[in-house]
Amino acid sequence: MSRDTTGSRDWHEKAVKPAKPAKGKGADKGKAEEGTLNIWDRTGPEEREEIEKHARDYMRFLTEAKTERKAFELVLGRLESEGFSDMSKGGPVGRGGYLKHMGKLLGAYAPGKAGPEGGFNVVVAHGDSPRLDLKPRCVYEDGALAMLKSNMYGGLKKYQWLARPVAIWGFTALKDGRTVDFRFGEDPEGPVLTITDLLPHLDRKVQREKRLSEAFPAEKLNVLAASLPIEDREAKDRLKKAVFKLLEDRWGVREDDLLSSEIEIVPAGPALPVGLDGSFIGGYGQDDRLSVYAMAKAFVEAETPERPLILLLVDREEIGSRGATAAPTRFIERLAAAAFEASGAEPSYRAVLEALAASSCVSADVEAGTDPTFKEVSDDLNSAKLTYGPCVVRYTGSAAKYGASEAGAEYMAKIRAVYDNAGIVWQSSLLGKQEEGGGGTVAQDLADFGMGVVDSGAPVLSMHSPFEISSKADVWMTYKAYLAFYRSV
Ligand code: MN
Ligand code: MN
């Protein structure tokens, strides 16, 4: 260590403010003092009943929100039923208002006791989940079968999608401006769809002796579609034509309409309770619709909060947040400006940016829970445990914090105080060991405005799989945590 010889002593003394002593003795009763009790240990029969009720409602949401469009529609529907109005038309709002974009990006504002000039309490979650999309040209026939070609979206473990029931949830925009919304494969009696796999008797060279990353090429994720040819025996491509006929008869979607369609392949079937004690929830898309559900419920229940609130439902997080409906599109600036107008404040560019920089944000995203079967990838001291409540993840990124947004000490203190004061059972965690891999969230996109941001969400097992697992207790506590944050000063 070298001695500091820069500047005069005077300058230094003026520059260094004396540190403020912490207020009150034992003011912070942190989670470390709470010992090893989990949420179940700390809840009585009444709260457990609420946890169950909450879980049932959440499972219905998961079952109905298997695409980013559906998540958007359900949240928008809830906002409208609560009296939130469309702010794109201008004018004041009562309960609050929303802005929407392209059917996938949604922002809502609720006034607080304080005006928007001093900043918002923002919660952001993403409505998209890893899945397979059908390619624009997707129908082909080979031998006796008609098949559909898919395209990966987000971080999939490809083998998990083989030999299981899947459904298609489609949205087609027609040239005349009409849109068609359809789904297939969700009737419990069937039919469903499936992506075929190879039998073990013949998989030695094609799969078994290969590295996992090479054994399942994306171009082999093909959906089994049909085997009944059209009547005309002289025709060419009789199976392919049969598929197009089905699409047209059922939904009025013709071959070229597939070019303006979004057809998503998702796991078929409902979200379900899991475990001998039924204490878990299994279902597709909990990353990040668990947070979407909790955020939306907390937002509408926050009632006359101290600060104005923002709910932000973004899309395309799973592919790196690129595109017109993703977090970095500055949609929040438009929303903040509309909030200024609605509250009668002058939405100068400067004022909007100042308000955003003074805002506080929770990036609501699920966290990798520690799996007893794969403990080697997590650092015990900093790993997330199911049933111990929402995680607060100071930073994400990979290895040396590359690409990480990190909450500063002061902002971490604020979040600790908010959660502790509201009696939230929560835990501090990081995403696994430093060099095992890594990942990021939309936290960075909000931090770009200079606001305090921290990732906080429930721990999940089998994340990004067709059947992700959460704890009913964590799902409940995560909603309570977001509610506490929304109500904070
Ligand atoms: Mn996520
Ligand atoms: Mn994810």
XYZ file of C-alpha atoms and ligand atoms in Angstrom:
491
model
C 0.000 0.000 0.000
C 1.320 3.428 -0.864
C 0.704 6.497 1.202
C -1.829 8.973 -0.109
C 0.116 12.097 -1.021
C -2.429 13.742 -3.274
C -3.903 17.093 -2.334
C -3.732 18.978 0.908
C -5.088 17.787 4.205
C -7.679 20.552 4.086
C -9.032 19.392 0.795
C -9.261 15.854 2.037
C -11.069 16.759 5.231
C -13.613 18.820 3.352
C -14.135 16.071 0.823
C -14.663 13.290 3.309
C -18.019 13.426 5.035
C -18.063 11.795 8.460
C -19.848 8.456 8.286
C -23.346 8.502 9.793
C -23.787 6.023 12.623
C -26.459 3.418 11.970
C -29.817 4.389 13.464
C -31.054 2.527 16.521
C -29.663 -0.501 18.236
C -30.251 -3.737 16.402
C -32.406 -1.795 13.935
C -31.793 -4.463 11.374
C -33.070 -7.832 12.387
C -31.810 -9.552 9.274
C -32.647 -12.998 8.022
C -29.368 -14.367 9.421
C -30.858 -14.100 12.911
C -33.980 -15.940 11.911
C -32.143 -19.249 11.850
C -33.085 -22.051 9.519
C -36.881 -21.902 9.636
C -38.520 -21.976 6.245
C -41.859 -20.468 5.220
C -43.858 -23.545 6.226
C -42.306 -23.397 9.718
C -43.395 -19.815 10.063
C -46.991 -20.094 8.880
C -50.060 -21.178 10.788
C -53.161 -22.955 9.434
C -54.820 -19.719 8.277
C -51.905 -18.556 6.180
C -51.457 -22.059 4.794
C -55.006 -21.939 3.555
C -54.208 -18.664 1.820
C -51.092 -20.245 0.331
C -53.225 -23.080 -1.091
C -55.813 -20.706 -2.513
C -53.104 -18.567 -4.034
C -51.461 -21.660 -5.554
C -54.705 -22.820 -7.167
C -55.294 -19.451 -8.773
C -51.680 -19.273 -9.927
C -51.882 -22.754 -11.478
C -54.935 -21.696 -13.476
C -52.998 -18.670 -14.673
C -50.040 -20.850 -15.719
C -52.337 -23.226 -17.603
C -53.949 -20.324 -19.475
C -50.817 -18.232 -20.067
C -48.598 -20.514 -22.112
C -47.484 -17.814 -24.528
C -46.288 -14.241 -24.087
C -49.461 -13.034 -25.849
C -51.696 -14.890 -23.421
C -49.750 -13.641 -20.401
C -50.153 -10.122 -21.796
C -53.905 -10.609 -22.371
C -54.504 -11.995 -18.902
C -52.627 -9.190 -17.171
C -54.325 -6.577 -19.361
C -57.727 -8.128 -18.628
C -57.040 -7.976 -14.911
C -55.984 -4.319 -15.141
C -59.114 -3.423 -17.106
C -61.379 -5.240 -14.678
C -59.770 -3.201 -11.892
C -60.591 0.057 -13.660
C -57.232 0.865 -15.261
C -57.637 2.802 -18.502
C -55.715 3.142 -21.754
C -53.307 6.070 -21.407
C -52.570 6.297 -25.128
C -55.658 8.484 -25.425
C -54.241 11.025 -22.971
C -56.126 12.726 -20.168
C -56.231 11.921 -16.476
C -56.600 8.429 -15.086
C -58.466 7.444 -11.937
C -57.233 4.199 -10.515
C -54.359 4.164 -13.006
C -53.604 3.477 -16.631
C -51.653 1.347 -19.042
C -49.833 1.469 -22.356
C -49.513 -1.555 -24.597
C -47.375 -2.375 -27.587
C -47.770 -5.053 -30.260
C -49.789 -7.352 -28.037
C -46.746 -8.398 -26.045
C -45.305 -5.433 -24.177
C -47.380 -3.896 -21.422
C -46.754 -1.105 -18.949
C -49.085 0.099 -16.231
C -49.021 3.069 -13.927
C -50.778 3.632 -10.620
C -50.634 7.051 -8.959
C -49.068 7.358 -5.521
C -49.418 9.873 -2.737
C -46.259 11.475 -4.143
C -46.188 12.725 -7.734
C -44.184 11.052 -10.491
C -41.407 13.686 -10.337
C -39.740 11.865 -7.456
C -39.633 8.523 -9.255
C -41.568 5.278 -9.358
C -41.498 1.893 -7.705
C -41.036 -0.365 -10.713
C -41.471 -4.124 -10.978
C -40.541 -5.731 -14.295
C -41.091 -9.349 -15.362
C -40.948 -11.151 -18.692
C -43.869 -12.952 -20.296
C -41.935 -15.133 -22.752
C -40.616 -18.598 -21.936
C -38.313 -21.004 -23.771
C -40.263 -22.912 -26.415
C -40.280 -24.114 -29.991
C -41.824 -22.013 -32.748
C -42.995 -23.382 -36.059
C -40.862 -22.084 -38.927
C -42.651 -19.853 -41.499
C -42.416 -22.728 -44.016
C -42.912 -25.663 -41.717
C -45.008 -28.375 -43.371
C -43.321 -31.247 -45.209
C -43.980 -34.887 -45.921
C -41.508 -37.713 -45.864
C -42.482 -41.303 -46.565
C -45.818 -42.002 -44.972
C -45.888 -39.028 -42.622
C -46.482 -35.289 -42.586
C -44.223 -33.350 -40.249
C -43.751 -29.774 -39.012
C -40.369 -28.063 -38.701
C -39.680 -26.069 -35.566
C -37.292 -23.341 -34.537
C -35.903 -23.064 -31.022
C -36.688 -19.996 -28.938
C -34.568 -19.489 -25.836
C -32.400 -21.828 -23.824
C -33.803 -25.320 -24.306
C -32.408 -28.685 -23.360
C -33.584 -30.193 -26.601
C -33.955 -33.792 -25.429
C -36.580 -32.689 -22.879
C -38.985 -31.892 -25.693
C -38.945 -35.302 -27.336
C -41.532 -38.042 -26.909
C -43.934 -36.038 -24.770
C -47.339 -34.513 -25.495
C -47.099 -30.993 -26.861
C -49.695 -28.484 -28.003
C -49.613 -25.627 -30.486
C -50.810 -22.181 -29.515
C -51.134 -20.105 -32.643
C -51.784 -16.541 -33.662
C -52.201 -15.629 -37.329
C -52.512 -12.166 -38.815
C -54.349 -12.261 -42.151
C -53.719 -9.861 -45.004
C -57.169 -8.298 -44.590
C -56.351 -7.236 -41.030
C -58.233 -9.979 -39.212
C -56.422 -12.129 -36.697
C -56.970 -15.756 -35.750
C -56.215 -17.129 -32.340
C -56.092 -20.907 -32.066
C -54.767 -23.766 -30.031
C -54.565 -27.474 -30.527
C -53.584 -30.243 -28.146
C -55.039 -28.979 -24.875
C -58.159 -31.153 -24.767
C -57.547 -33.750 -21.995
C -59.074 -36.378 -24.337
C -56.623 -35.459 -27.093
C -55.478 -35.372 -29.781
C -52.151 -33.828 -28.835
C -48.980 -33.432 -30.867
C -45.513 -34.855 -30.250
C -41.892 -34.617 -31.355
C -40.541 -38.085 -32.046
C -37.354 -39.615 -30.617
C -35.206 -42.551 -31.642
C -35.547 -45.960 -29.972
C -32.551 -47.005 -27.775
C -31.973 -50.095 -29.917
C -30.737 -47.973 -32.796
C -29.402 -44.808 -31.167
C -25.774 -45.820 -30.618
C -24.114 -43.829 -33.404
C -26.770 -41.189 -33.906
C -27.147 -40.170 -30.256
C -25.594 -42.257 -27.482
C -21.923 -41.976 -28.396
C -22.140 -38.280 -29.181
C -21.724 -35.337 -26.873
C -25.034 -34.111 -25.522
C -24.647 -30.839 -27.417
C -24.369 -32.741 -30.704
C -26.716 -35.652 -30.103
C -29.906 -33.670 -30.590
C -29.600 -31.293 -33.559
C -32.288 -28.604 -33.593
C -33.295 -29.564 -37.115
C -34.446 -32.930 -35.785
C -37.051 -31.369 -33.504
C -39.875 -32.151 -35.897
C -43.507 -32.448 -34.931
C -45.507 -35.479 -36.058
C -48.495 -33.907 -37.816
C -50.589 -36.305 -39.916
C -50.861 -39.559 -41.846
C -54.279 -39.301 -43.528
C -53.748 -38.221 -47.147
C -56.273 -36.154 -49.112
C -58.746 -38.148 -51.227
C -57.320 -37.257 -54.640
C -55.022 -40.203 -55.414
C -53.504 -38.510 -58.452
C -52.416 -35.433 -56.531
C -48.827 -34.727 -55.496
C -47.899 -34.072 -51.824
C -51.133 -35.606 -50.594
C -50.094 -35.496 -46.922
C -48.804 -31.961 -47.044
C -52.053 -30.916 -48.683
C -53.958 -32.768 -45.970
C -52.237 -30.661 -43.306
C -53.048 -27.418 -45.123
C -56.661 -28.548 -45.491
C -56.891 -29.176 -41.743
C -55.462 -25.738 -41.000
C -57.901 -24.087 -43.371
C -60.970 -26.083 -42.312
C -60.352 -25.562 -38.609
C -59.040 -22.017 -38.400
C -59.237 -20.479 -41.877
C -55.436 -20.372 -42.048
C -53.999 -21.047 -45.522
C -50.488 -22.043 -46.504
C -49.190 -18.528 -47.092
C -50.852 -17.275 -43.907
C -48.237 -19.283 -42.027
C -45.789 -16.562 -43.083
C -47.654 -14.125 -40.834
C -48.274 -16.536 -37.985
C -46.737 -17.097 -34.612
C -47.275 -20.748 -33.797
C -45.669 -21.846 -30.554
C -45.115 -25.440 -29.515
C -45.599 -25.740 -25.777
C -45.981 -28.672 -23.369
C -49.571 -29.922 -23.373
C -51.657 -30.107 -20.224
C -52.306 -28.109 -17.085
C -50.042 -26.996 -14.257
C -50.357 -29.439 -11.350
C -49.522 -29.804 -7.675
C -46.424 -31.973 -7.217
C -45.045 -34.076 -4.382
C -46.435 -36.644 -1.957
C -47.478 -33.693 0.166
C -48.584 -31.643 -2.846
C -46.419 -28.754 -1.669
C -44.886 -27.943 -5.065
C -46.265 -26.607 -8.314
C -45.226 -28.178 -11.596
C -45.905 -26.470 -14.869
C -44.528 -24.968 -18.020
C -43.416 -21.342 -18.205
C -42.912 -20.531 -14.532
C -39.841 -18.661 -15.786
C -41.091 -16.011 -15.725
C -44.856 -16.178 -15.426
C -44.516 -16.949 -11.738
C -43.163 -13.423 -11.370
C -45.696 -12.008 -13.861
C -48.561 -13.383 -11.791
C -47.093 -12.175 -8.497
C -46.270 -8.745 -9.941
C -49.735 -8.206 -11.441
C -51.532 -9.297 -8.285
C -49.328 -7.099 -6.093
C -49.761 -4.146 -8.461
C -53.557 -4.126 -8.349
C -53.621 -4.756 -4.609
C -51.117 -2.084 -3.598
C -53.886 0.560 -3.082
C -52.903 4.225 -2.616
C -49.154 3.571 -2.405
C -46.679 6.183 -1.213
C -44.831 6.406 -4.527
C -46.383 5.993 -7.973
C -46.073 2.465 -9.322
C -45.024 0.963 -12.603
C -45.711 -2.563 -13.775
C -43.689 -3.619 -16.792
C -44.378 -6.849 -18.666
C -41.672 -7.358 -21.274
C -41.081 -9.905 -24.000
C -38.071 -11.556 -25.654
C -36.001 -11.827 -22.480
C -35.236 -15.458 -23.215
C -33.442 -14.655 -26.473
C -31.371 -11.790 -25.094
C -33.941 -8.972 -25.043
C -33.704 -7.964 -28.686
C -36.698 -6.779 -30.696
C -39.518 -4.227 -30.597
C -41.268 -5.735 -27.572
C -38.160 -6.232 -25.429
C -37.072 -4.403 -22.290
C -34.463 -2.093 -23.870
C -36.984 -0.372 -26.188
C -37.410 2.654 -23.894
C -41.069 1.821 -23.483
C -40.724 2.825 -19.834
C -39.909 6.385 -20.946
C -43.177 6.561 -22.855
C -45.009 5.139 -19.869
C -43.370 7.570 -17.442
C -44.176 10.505 -19.740
C -47.800 9.369 -19.929
C -47.846 9.113 -16.132
C -46.602 12.703 -15.900
C -49.383 13.841 -18.240
C -52.024 11.855 -16.389
C -51.013 13.457 -13.105
C -50.883 16.965 -14.567
C -47.084 17.281 -14.339
C -45.053 18.677 -17.234
C -43.421 15.689 -18.959
C -40.266 17.429 -20.119
C -37.601 15.003 -21.289
C -35.387 16.117 -18.449
C -38.093 15.591 -15.804
C -38.926 12.114 -17.105
C -35.287 11.037 -17.092
C -34.780 12.477 -13.593
C -37.814 10.576 -12.353
C -36.571 7.332 -13.864
C -33.126 7.827 -12.354
C -34.786 8.380 -8.971
C -36.893 5.236 -9.313
C -36.468 1.918 -7.546
C -36.830 -1.353 -9.392
C -37.275 -5.007 -8.655
C -36.395 -7.160 -11.633
C -38.844 -9.958 -10.956
C -37.375 -13.146 -12.333
C -37.155 -16.672 -11.051
C -33.890 -18.030 -9.671
C -32.212 -21.419 -9.966
C -33.120 -23.370 -6.842
C -30.558 -25.770 -5.401
C -31.295 -29.296 -6.555
C -30.053 -32.016 -4.147
C -29.235 -34.085 -7.234
C -26.981 -31.434 -8.770
C -25.451 -29.715 -5.772
C -22.034 -29.530 -7.390
C -23.015 -26.513 -9.499
C -24.049 -24.300 -6.610
C -22.036 -22.515 -3.977
C -23.654 -23.623 -0.712
C -23.303 -20.269 1.001
C -25.027 -18.409 -1.792
C -27.448 -20.906 -3.239
C -31.217 -20.564 -3.314
C -33.349 -23.039 -1.380
C -36.954 -23.858 -2.168
C -39.370 -22.979 0.667
C -37.084 -20.179 1.918
C -38.854 -17.439 0.029
C -37.969 -15.116 -2.836
C -34.293 -14.703 -3.555
C -32.593 -11.365 -3.696
C -29.864 -11.702 -6.283
C -27.392 -8.838 -6.087
C -25.791 -9.614 -9.386
C -26.113 -12.065 -12.237
C -23.769 -12.336 -15.237
C -21.071 -14.956 -15.504
C -17.735 -15.571 -13.787
C -16.123 -12.177 -13.084
C -19.510 -10.417 -13.079
C -19.314 -10.065 -16.864
C -22.467 -8.547 -18.258
C -23.875 -8.199 -14.764
C -26.077 -5.522 -13.374
C -25.283 -5.241 -9.691
C -27.287 -3.623 -6.938
C -25.115 -1.266 -4.906
C -24.808 -1.554 -1.136
C -27.248 1.270 -0.464
C -29.916 -0.207 -2.686
C -29.431 -3.635 -1.136
C -29.936 -2.032 2.281
C -33.161 -0.465 1.065
C -34.511 -3.779 -0.208
C -33.493 -5.578 2.992
C -35.344 -2.966 5.009
C -38.470 -3.167 2.820
C -38.635 -6.967 2.954
C -37.708 -7.277 6.652
C -40.136 -4.577 7.758
C -42.950 -6.382 5.950
C -42.052 -9.714 7.550
C -41.052 -11.301 4.241
C -39.185 -14.600 4.463
C -36.463 -14.129 1.847
C -32.968 -15.265 1.026
C -29.845 -13.881 -0.571
C -28.584 -15.974 -3.450
C -26.463 -16.085 -6.592
C -26.855 -18.178 -9.714
C -24.481 -21.072 -9.018
C -20.715 -21.223 -8.943
C -18.684 -18.630 -10.821
C -17.468 -20.713 -13.722
C -20.334 -23.149 -14.185
C -22.102 -20.955 -16.709
C -24.097 -17.825 -16.128
C -27.064 -15.801 -17.186
C -28.682 -12.440 -17.038
C -32.021 -10.734 -16.684
C -33.602 -7.457 -17.767
C -32.157 -5.766 -14.647
C -29.491 -4.192 -16.849
C -32.053 -2.583 -19.138
C -33.643 -0.747 -16.227
C -30.276 0.061 -14.657
C -29.492 1.855 -17.927
C -31.763 4.660 -16.675
C -29.720 4.979 -13.515
C -32.338 3.589 -11.155
C -31.630 1.150 -8.338
C -32.352 -2.387 -9.534
C -32.113 -5.790 -7.971
C -33.228 -9.196 -9.179
C -35.721 -10.843 -6.886
C -37.856 -13.902 -7.536
C -38.778 -17.383 -6.420
C -36.356 -20.325 -6.665
C -37.328 -22.911 -9.272
C -36.139 -26.452 -10.058
C -35.848 -27.862 -13.588
C -35.811 -24.307 -14.901
C -36.355 -23.935 -18.667
C -37.760 -27.468 -18.842
C -41.284 -28.351 -19.981
C -42.183 -28.952 -16.321
C -40.646 -26.386 -14.004
C -41.052 -26.808 -10.256
C -41.731 -24.142 -7.644
C -42.808 -24.245 -4.010
C -46.328 -23.088 -3.189
C -44.887 -21.278 -0.190
C -42.345 -19.379 -2.290
C -44.981 -18.452 -4.850
C -47.029 -16.915 -2.056
C -44.128 -15.150 -0.369
C -42.901 -13.739 -3.676
C -46.233 -12.016 -4.220
C -46.059 -10.649 -0.666
C -42.532 -9.387 -1.317
C -43.545 -7.507 -4.473
C -46.523 -6.069 -2.625
C -44.237 -4.834 0.155
C -41.931 -3.296 -2.439
C -44.792 -1.572 -4.259
C -46.016 -0.131 -0.949
C -42.573 1.074 0.141
C -41.520 4.699 0.388
Mn -36.404 -15.462 -16.504
Mn -35.148 -17.922 -18.453
